[in-house]
XYZ file of C-alpha atoms in Angstrom:
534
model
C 94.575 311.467 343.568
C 94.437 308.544 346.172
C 96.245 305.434 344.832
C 93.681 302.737 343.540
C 92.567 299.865 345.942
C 94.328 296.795 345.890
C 97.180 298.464 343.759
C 101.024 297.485 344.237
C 103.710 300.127 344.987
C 106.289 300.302 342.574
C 109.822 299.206 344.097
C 112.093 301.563 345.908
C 114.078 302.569 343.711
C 117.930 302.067 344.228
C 120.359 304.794 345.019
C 124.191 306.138 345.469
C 124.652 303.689 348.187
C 123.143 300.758 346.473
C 125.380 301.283 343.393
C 128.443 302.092 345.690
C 127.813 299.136 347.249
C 127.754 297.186 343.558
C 131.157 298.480 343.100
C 132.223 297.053 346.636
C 130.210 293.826 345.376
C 132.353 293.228 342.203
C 136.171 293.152 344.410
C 135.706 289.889 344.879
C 133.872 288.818 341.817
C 136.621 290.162 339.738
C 139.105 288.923 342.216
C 137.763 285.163 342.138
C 138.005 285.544 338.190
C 141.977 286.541 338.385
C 142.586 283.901 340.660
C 142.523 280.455 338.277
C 144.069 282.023 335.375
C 147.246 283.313 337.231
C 148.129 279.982 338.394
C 148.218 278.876 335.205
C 150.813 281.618 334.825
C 153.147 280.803 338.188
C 152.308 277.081 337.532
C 155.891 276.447 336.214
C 157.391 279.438 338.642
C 156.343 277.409 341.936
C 156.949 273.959 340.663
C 160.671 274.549 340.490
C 160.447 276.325 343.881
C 158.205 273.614 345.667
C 158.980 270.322 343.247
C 155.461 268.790 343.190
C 154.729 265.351 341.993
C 152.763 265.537 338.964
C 150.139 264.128 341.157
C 150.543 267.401 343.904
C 150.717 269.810 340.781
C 147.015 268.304 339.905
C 146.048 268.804 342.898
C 146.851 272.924 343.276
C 145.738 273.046 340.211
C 141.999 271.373 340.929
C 141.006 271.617 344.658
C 140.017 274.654 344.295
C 137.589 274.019 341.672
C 136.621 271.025 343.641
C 135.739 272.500 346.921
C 134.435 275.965 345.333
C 131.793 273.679 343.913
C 130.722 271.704 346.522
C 130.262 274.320 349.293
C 128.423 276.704 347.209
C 125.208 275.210 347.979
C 125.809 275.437 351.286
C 127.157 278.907 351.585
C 124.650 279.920 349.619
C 121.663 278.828 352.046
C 124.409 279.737 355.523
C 123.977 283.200 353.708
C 119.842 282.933 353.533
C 120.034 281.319 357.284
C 122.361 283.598 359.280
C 123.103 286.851 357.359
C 124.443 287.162 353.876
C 127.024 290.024 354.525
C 127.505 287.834 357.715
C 129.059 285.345 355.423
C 130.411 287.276 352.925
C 132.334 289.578 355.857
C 133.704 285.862 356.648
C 134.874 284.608 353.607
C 136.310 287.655 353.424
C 138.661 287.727 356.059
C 139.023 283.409 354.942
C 140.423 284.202 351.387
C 142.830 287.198 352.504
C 144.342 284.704 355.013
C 144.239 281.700 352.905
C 146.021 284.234 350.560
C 148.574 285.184 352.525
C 149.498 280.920 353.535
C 148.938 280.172 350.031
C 151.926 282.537 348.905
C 154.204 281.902 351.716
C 153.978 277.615 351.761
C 156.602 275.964 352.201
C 155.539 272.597 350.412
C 153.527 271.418 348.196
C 151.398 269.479 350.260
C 150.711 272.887 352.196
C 150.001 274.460 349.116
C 147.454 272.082 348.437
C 145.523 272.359 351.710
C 145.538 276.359 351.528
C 143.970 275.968 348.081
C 141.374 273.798 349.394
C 140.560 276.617 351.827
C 140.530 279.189 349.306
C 137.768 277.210 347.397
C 135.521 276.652 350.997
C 136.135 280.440 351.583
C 135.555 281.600 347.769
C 132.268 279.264 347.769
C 130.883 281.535 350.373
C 131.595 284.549 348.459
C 129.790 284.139 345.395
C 126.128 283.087 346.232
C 126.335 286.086 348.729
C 127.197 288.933 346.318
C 124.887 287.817 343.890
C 121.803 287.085 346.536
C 122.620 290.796 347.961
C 122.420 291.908 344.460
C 118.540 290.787 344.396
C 118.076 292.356 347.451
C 119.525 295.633 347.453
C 118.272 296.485 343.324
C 114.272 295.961 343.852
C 113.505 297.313 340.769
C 113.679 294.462 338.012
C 115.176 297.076 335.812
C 118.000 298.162 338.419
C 118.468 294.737 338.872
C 118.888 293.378 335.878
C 121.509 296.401 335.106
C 123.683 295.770 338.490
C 123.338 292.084 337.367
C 124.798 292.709 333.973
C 127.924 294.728 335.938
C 128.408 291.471 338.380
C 128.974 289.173 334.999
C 130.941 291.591 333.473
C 133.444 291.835 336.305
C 133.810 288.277 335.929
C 134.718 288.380 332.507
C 136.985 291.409 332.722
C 139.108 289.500 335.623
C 139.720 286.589 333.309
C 140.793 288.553 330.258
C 142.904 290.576 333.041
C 144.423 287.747 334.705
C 147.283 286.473 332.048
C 148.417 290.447 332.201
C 148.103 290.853 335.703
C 149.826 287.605 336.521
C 152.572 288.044 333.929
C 153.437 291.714 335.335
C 153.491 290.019 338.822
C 155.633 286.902 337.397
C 158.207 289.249 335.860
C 159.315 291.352 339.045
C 157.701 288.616 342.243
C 158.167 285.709 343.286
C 155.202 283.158 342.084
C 153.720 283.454 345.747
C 152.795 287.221 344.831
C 149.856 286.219 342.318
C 148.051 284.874 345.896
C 148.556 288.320 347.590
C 146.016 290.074 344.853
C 143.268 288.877 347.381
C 145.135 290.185 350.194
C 144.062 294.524 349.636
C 141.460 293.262 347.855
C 139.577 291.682 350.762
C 141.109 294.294 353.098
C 138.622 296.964 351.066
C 135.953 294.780 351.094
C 135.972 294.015 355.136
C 135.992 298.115 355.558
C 133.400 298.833 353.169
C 130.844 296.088 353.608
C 129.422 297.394 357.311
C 128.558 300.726 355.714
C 127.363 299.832 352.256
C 126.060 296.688 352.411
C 122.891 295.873 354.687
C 122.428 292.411 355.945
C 119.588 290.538 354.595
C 118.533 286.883 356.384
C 115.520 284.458 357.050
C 114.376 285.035 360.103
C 112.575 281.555 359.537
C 115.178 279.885 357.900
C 115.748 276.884 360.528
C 118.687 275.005 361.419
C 121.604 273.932 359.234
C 121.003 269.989 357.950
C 124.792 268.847 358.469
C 123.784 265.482 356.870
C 122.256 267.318 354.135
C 125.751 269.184 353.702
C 127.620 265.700 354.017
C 124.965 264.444 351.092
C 125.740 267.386 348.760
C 129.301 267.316 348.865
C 128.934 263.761 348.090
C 126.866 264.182 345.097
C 128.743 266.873 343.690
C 132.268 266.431 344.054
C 132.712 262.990 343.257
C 130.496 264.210 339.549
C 132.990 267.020 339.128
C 136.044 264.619 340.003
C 134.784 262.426 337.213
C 134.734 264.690 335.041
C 138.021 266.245 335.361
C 139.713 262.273 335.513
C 137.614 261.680 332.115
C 139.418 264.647 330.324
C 143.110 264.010 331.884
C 142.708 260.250 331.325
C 140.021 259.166 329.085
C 137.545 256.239 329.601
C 138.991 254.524 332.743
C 136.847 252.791 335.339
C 137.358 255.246 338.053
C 135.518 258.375 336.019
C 132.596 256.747 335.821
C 132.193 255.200 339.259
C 132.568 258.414 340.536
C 130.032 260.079 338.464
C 127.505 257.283 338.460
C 128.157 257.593 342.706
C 127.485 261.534 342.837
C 124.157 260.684 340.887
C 123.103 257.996 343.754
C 123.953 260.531 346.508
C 122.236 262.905 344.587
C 119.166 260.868 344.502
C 119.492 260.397 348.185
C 119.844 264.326 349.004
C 116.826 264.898 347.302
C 114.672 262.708 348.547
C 115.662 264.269 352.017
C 115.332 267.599 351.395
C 111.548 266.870 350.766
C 111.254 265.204 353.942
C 112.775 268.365 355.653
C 110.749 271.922 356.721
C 113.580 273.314 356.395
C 115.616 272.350 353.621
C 119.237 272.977 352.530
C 118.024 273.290 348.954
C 114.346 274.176 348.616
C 113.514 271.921 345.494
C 110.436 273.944 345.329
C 112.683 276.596 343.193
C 112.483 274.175 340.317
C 108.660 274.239 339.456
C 109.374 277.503 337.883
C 110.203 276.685 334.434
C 112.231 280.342 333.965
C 114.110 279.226 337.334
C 115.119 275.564 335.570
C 114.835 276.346 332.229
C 117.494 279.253 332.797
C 120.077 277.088 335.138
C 119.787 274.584 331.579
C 120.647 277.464 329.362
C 123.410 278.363 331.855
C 125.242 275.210 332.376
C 125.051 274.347 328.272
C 126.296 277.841 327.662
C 129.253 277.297 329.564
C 129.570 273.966 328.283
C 130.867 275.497 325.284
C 132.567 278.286 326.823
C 134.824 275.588 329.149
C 135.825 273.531 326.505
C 136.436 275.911 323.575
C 138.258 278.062 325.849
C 140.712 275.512 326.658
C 141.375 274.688 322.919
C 141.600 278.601 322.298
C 144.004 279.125 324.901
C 145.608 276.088 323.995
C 146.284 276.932 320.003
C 147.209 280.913 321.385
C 150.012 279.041 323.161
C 151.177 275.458 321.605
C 150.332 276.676 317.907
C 151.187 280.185 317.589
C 153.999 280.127 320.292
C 152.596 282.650 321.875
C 153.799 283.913 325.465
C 151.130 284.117 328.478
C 151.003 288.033 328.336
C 150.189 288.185 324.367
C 147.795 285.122 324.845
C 146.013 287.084 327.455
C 146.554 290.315 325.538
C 144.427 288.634 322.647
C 141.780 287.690 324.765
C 141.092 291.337 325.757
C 138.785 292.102 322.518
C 136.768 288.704 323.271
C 136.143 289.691 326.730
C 135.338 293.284 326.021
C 133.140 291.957 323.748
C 131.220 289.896 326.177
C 130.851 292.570 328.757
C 129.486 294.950 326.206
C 126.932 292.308 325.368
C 126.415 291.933 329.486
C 125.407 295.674 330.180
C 123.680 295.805 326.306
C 121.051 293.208 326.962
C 119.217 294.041 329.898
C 118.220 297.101 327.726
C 117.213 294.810 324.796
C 114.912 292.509 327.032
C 112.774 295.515 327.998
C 112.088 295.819 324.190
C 111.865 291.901 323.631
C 111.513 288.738 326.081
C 114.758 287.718 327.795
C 114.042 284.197 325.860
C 114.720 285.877 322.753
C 117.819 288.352 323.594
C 119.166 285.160 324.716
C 118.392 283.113 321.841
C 119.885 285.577 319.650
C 123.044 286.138 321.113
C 123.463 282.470 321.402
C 122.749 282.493 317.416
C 125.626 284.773 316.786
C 127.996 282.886 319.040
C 127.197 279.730 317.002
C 128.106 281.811 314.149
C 131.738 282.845 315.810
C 132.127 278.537 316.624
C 131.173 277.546 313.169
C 134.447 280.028 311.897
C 136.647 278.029 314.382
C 136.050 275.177 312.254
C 138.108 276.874 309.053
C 141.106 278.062 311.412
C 144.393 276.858 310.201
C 147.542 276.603 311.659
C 149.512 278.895 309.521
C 147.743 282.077 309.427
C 144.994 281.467 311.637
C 144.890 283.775 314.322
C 143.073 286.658 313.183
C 139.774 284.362 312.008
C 140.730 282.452 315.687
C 140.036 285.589 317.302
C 136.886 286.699 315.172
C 135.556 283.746 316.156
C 136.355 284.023 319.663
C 135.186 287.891 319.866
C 131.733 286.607 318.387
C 131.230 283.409 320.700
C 132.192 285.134 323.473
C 129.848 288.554 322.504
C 127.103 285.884 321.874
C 127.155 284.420 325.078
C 127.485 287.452 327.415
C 123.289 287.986 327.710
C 123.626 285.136 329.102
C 125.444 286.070 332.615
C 123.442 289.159 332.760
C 119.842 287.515 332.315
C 120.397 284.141 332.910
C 121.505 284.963 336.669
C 118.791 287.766 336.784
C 115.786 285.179 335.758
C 117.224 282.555 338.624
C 117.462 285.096 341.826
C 114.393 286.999 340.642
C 112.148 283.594 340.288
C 112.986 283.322 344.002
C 111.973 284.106 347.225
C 113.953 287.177 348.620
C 114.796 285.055 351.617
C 115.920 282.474 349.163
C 118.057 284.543 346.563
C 121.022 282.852 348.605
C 120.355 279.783 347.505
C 119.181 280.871 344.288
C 122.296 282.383 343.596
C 124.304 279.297 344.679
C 122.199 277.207 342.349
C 123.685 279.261 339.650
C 127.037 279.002 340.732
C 127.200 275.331 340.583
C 125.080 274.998 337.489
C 128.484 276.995 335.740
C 130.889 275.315 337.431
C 129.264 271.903 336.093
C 128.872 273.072 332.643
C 133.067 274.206 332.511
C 133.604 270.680 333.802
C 131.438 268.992 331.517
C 132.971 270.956 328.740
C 136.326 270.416 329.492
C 135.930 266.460 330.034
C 133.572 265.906 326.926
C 134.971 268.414 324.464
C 138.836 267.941 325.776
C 137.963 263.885 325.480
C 136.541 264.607 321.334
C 139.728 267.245 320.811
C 142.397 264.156 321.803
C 140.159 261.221 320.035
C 140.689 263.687 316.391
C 144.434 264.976 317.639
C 145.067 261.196 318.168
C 143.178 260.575 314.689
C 144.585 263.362 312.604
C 147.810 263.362 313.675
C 150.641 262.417 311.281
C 153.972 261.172 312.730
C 156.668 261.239 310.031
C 158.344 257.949 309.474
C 161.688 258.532 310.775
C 160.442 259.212 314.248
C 161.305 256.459 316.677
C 158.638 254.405 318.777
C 159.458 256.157 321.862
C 159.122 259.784 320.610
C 156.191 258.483 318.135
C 154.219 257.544 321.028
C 154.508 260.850 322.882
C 153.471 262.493 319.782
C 150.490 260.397 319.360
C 149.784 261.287 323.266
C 149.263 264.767 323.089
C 150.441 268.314 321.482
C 151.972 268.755 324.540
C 154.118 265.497 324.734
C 154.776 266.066 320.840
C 156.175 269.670 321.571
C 158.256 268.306 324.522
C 159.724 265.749 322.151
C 160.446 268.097 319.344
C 162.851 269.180 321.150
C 165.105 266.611 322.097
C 164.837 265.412 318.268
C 167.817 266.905 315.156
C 166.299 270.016 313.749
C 164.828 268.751 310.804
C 163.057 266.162 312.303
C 161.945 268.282 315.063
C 160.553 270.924 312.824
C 158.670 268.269 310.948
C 157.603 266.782 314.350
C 156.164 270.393 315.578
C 154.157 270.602 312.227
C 152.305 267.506 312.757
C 150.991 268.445 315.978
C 150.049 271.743 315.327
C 148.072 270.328 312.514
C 146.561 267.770 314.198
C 145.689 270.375 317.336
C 144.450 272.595 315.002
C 142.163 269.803 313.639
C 141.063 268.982 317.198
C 140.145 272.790 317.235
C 137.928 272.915 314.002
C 136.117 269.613 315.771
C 135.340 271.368 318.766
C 133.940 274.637 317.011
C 131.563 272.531 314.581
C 130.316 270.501 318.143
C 129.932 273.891 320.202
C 128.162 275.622 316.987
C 125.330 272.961 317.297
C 124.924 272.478 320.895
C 124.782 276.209 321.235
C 122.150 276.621 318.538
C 120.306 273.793 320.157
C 120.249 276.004 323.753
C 118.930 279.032 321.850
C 116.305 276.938 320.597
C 115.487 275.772 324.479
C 115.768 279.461 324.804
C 113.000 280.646 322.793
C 110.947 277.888 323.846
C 111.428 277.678 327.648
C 112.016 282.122 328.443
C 109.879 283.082 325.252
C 107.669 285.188 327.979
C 110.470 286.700 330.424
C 111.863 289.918 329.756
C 114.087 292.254 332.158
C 110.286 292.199 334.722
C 110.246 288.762 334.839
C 111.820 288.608 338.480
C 108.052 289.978 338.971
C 106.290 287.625 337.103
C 106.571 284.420 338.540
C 104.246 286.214 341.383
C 102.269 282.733 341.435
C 105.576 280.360 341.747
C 106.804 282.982 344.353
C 103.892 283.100 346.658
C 102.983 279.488 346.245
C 107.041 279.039 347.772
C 106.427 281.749 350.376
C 102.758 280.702 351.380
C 103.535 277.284 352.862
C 105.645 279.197 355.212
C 103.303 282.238 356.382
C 104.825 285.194 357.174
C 107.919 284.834 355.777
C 108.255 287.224 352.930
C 106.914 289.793 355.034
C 109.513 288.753 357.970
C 112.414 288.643 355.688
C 114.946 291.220 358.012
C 116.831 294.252 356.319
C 118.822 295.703 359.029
C-alpha cells in the first residue's frame, strides 16, 4: 500500500554502531565525574608534596569548576559551527595532556594553570557528547534511552570516584588520580573516527570572539560569587561579582539579538519545555550541590568515616539514581515527562524531609535512606530533563542546547553550595554549644566551623576534647536537619513547576515542539535540511 500523502517517515532507527558509539560516548562522561571527587581524596597527599598557600589549594580545588563553566557555551556552539566530533576529538587529546602535566607539576602554581586547562578542555567535551547523542538516536524513544545511559554514567563516576581514588592513593603517588584520563582519552581518540559521525552547521557563521569575551564575563564572575559567599559569608566582594556577571549578562544578550549568527541563539528559550526544563534542572541540582556537601560532610566529620567507606556508602544512593535514570524514559511513554518528573521529585522530598530527624549518634542508616531516596527521586531528572532541552532544538543546534544544560547544572551546584553551605554555618554557628572551660582562642575556632572545632579537639586534654568533638557534631548535625527541611520544600516546589510547565511532554516530546523548531529553523532557510552527517 503506497504511504499516504503528506505523511512523515518514522526515524531511522538506531543500530549496533549507534549504541557502540554510546558506550564510546560515556568514557569521558564517566571520566569527568571521577575527576572532582578524587581530588578531594589526594587533596592532603599533594599539599604536603607541593605546599600550597591556602589561597593556591583554593585555587586547584576551583578553576576547574570555574573555567568548565564558562567555556561550555562556547564549546558547545564551536561543536554546532565546525564539527562536534571535531571538538570532542580535540578536547580529547587536551584533557589526556593536561592529565599527564597535571600529575607530573612541579608547583603549585603549575598545578593551578593545568587545572585551568583541564576545565577549557573538559568544557568542550560535554556539550559534544550530549549534542551527538541527539543526533545519532533519531528516534525520541532511542533517545531518550541513550540519554538516560549518559546521566547514569555520570552518577556512577561520582559514587566510583572516593573508591577509585582511594585504591590509587594507597599504592601511587597523588599525581596518579590525573592519569585516569590518560587511557581513557587514548580509547576515545581511536574509537571516535569509526563510531562516531561528525555532525555540523553548514550555516553556522563565524565565531563572535566578543560574544565569547561577554559570556565568560557574565558567568564566571556569578559562579566566583557564589563560591566566595559559601567560603566567606556576606562580604562585599560576593556580591559585586555577582551583581557584575548579571550586567555583562544583560549586555551579551542584547548582542546576540543583534547578531545572524549568534553564539547563543536566544530563540531556544520561547519553548517553554526548553526553559521550563533548564529551571527544573538547575533547582534540582540546587539541592543535590548543597545536601551533598553536608552528606559527605557528616559521612566524614561526624561518623569518622575514611574516604573509601564514605564513598562505599554512597554506592546504594547512586545505584539508586541510575536505576531511576534508565526506569523513567519507560514511564514517560505511559505518562507525560512533567509528571515522571514531578513524582520522582515528590519522593526525593520525602528522602530530604528524613534528613531532618538524623542524629549524630546512630544516624547513619536513616542518613543513607534518605540519601538513597533523594538521590532515586532526582535521577528522571538527568534522563528527561537533558532529553526535553536537545530535543526542543534544532539538530544543528543540539550543541548549544546541550551546553545550555551544562551550565544550567553547574549554576544550580554553585548556588546550592553558597546558599545552603551559607544556612548550614548560620545554624552550626547558632546551635553550637562550646563548654565553658574552653578558652577564647579554641572557643572561637569552634564557633568557626566543624572543621576548625575538630582541628582544635585535638590539641585540647582528653576530656575536654571529647566534650569539644560532641558539640560540633551536634551542632553539624543540626546544620544537616536545616538543610534537609530547606531542600524538602524547594524540591516539592520544582515538582510543582514540573507538572505545570512539562504536564504535556512525554519521552516524543523532542517531536513536539515541531512549531518552536521550524519557527527557529525557518528564519534561516535551508538549514535543517543542510545540516551535514558525514
Amino acid at each position: 500500500m503506497p504511504p499516504t500523502v503528506g505523511a512523515t517517515a518514522p526515524p531511522a532507527q538506531a543500530g549496533a554502531r549507534q549504541w557502540l558509539g554510546l558506550a564510546v560516548l560515556a568514557l569521558p562522561t564517566i571520566l569527568l565525574a571521577l575527576d572532582q571527587s578524587v581530588l578531594f581524596l589526594a587533596l592532603p597527599h599533594l599539599a604536603e608534596s607541593l605546599r600550597p598557600t591556602g589561597n593556591q589549594t583554593l585555587w586547584i580545588m576551583d578553576v576547574y569548576g570555574f573555567m568548565m563553566a564558562g567555556f561550555l557555551v562556547t564549546m558547545g556552539t564551536l561543536g554546532d559551527r565546525i564539527g562536534r566530533r571535531r571538538v570532542l576529538v580535540i578536547g580529547a587529546v587536551a584533557v589526556g595532556a593536561a592529565s599527564v602535566a597535571a600529575a607530573y607539576a612541579p608547583s603549585a602554581e603549575t598545578l593551578i594553570v593545568t587545572r585551568a586547562l583541564l576545565g577549557i578542555a573538559a568544557a568542550s567535551l560535554m556539550p559534544s557528547t550530549l549534542a551527538l547523542i541527539s543526533n545519532m538516536f533519531l528516534d525520541p524513544g532511542q533517545r531518550g534511552r541513550a540519554v538516560a545511559v549518559w546521566a547514569s554514567c555520570f552518577m556512577a563516576g561520582t559514587a566510583l570516584g572516593p573508591v577509585i581514588g582511594g585504591v590509587l592513593l594507597e599504592y601511587f603517588w597523588w599525581g596518579s588520580v590525573f592519569l585516569l584520563g590518560v587511557p581513557v582519552m587514548a580509547v576515545l581518540l581511536i574509537a571516535a573516527p569509526f563510531l562516531l559521525p561528525e555532525y555540523r552547521d553548514p550555516d553556522g557563521g563565524r565565531l563572535d570572539l566578543f560574544s565569547v569575551l561577554l559570556s565568560l564575563g557574565a558567568i564566571l564572575p556569578v559562579i566566583y560569587g557564589l563560591k566566595e559567599f559559601a567560603r566567606l559569608g556576606w562580604q562585599p566582594l560576593s556580591p559585586a561579582a555577582v551583581a557584575a556577571g548579571l550586567v555583562i549578562g544583560l549586555i551579551f544578550v542584547r548582542r546576540q539579538r543583534t547578531l545572524t549568527h549568534p553564539l547563543l541563539d536566544l530563540r531556544l528559550f520561547r519553548y517553554r519545555a526548553f526553559t521550563a526544563s533548564l529551571l527544573v534542572l538547575m533547582l534540582a541540582m540546587t539541592t543535590m550541590g548543597g545536601s551533598y556537601l553536608f552528606i559527605t560532610g557528616f559521612f566524614q566529620m561526624v561518623q569518622a568515616l575514611t574516604p573509601i567507606e564514605a564513598g562505599l556508602w554512597m554506592v546504594p544512593s547512586a545505584v539508586a539514581s541510575i536505576v531511576a535514570a534508565m526506569t523513567a524514559p519507560v514511564l514517560a511513554r505511559r505518562l507525560s515527562a512533567g509528571a515522571v518528573i514531578a513524582g520522582g521529585l515528590g519522593i526525593a522530598a520525602a528522602g530530604y524531609l528524613l534528613l531532618a530527624f538524623v542524629e549524630a549518634t546512630g544516624g547513619l542508616p536513616l542518613l543513607v535512606t534518605g540519601f538513597v531516596l533523594a538521590f532515586f527521586g532526582t535521577g528522571p531528572i538527568g534522563a528527561l530533563s537533558q532529553n526535553l532541552v536537545i530535543g526542543s532544538a534544532p539538530p544543528e543546534k543540539s550543541g548549544s542546547a546541550a551546553a545550555m544544560a551544562e551550565t544550567s547544572g553547574q549554576l544550580g551546584v554553585s548556588l546550592g553550595i553558597a546558599a545552603l553551605g551559607s544556612l548550614g554555618a548560620a545554624v552550626y554557628r547558632t546551635e553550637i554549644t562550646v563548654p565553658r572551660q574552653t578558652q577564647a582562642a579554641e572557643a572561637e575556632a569552634v564557633r568557626g566551623g566543624v572543621e576548625s572545632a575538630l582541628a582544635a579537639a585535638r590539641d585540647l586534654p582528653d576530656r575536654l576534647g571529647d566534650q569539644v568533638l560532641t558539640a560540633a557534631r551536634d551542632g553539624y548535625t543540626h546544620s544537616l536537619n536545616s538543610v534537609g527541611i530547606t531542600c524538602a520544600v524547594l524540591i516539592a516546589g520544582t515538582a510543582a513547576l514540573a507538572v505545570i510547565s512539562l504536564r504535556r511532554t512525554g519521552t516524543e516530546q523532542a517531536e513536539a515542539p515541531r512549531e518552536g523548531r521550524d519557527e527557529v529553523a525557518s528564519e534561516r532557510p535551508g538549514r535543517l535540511a543542510d545540516a551535514q552527517r558525514t
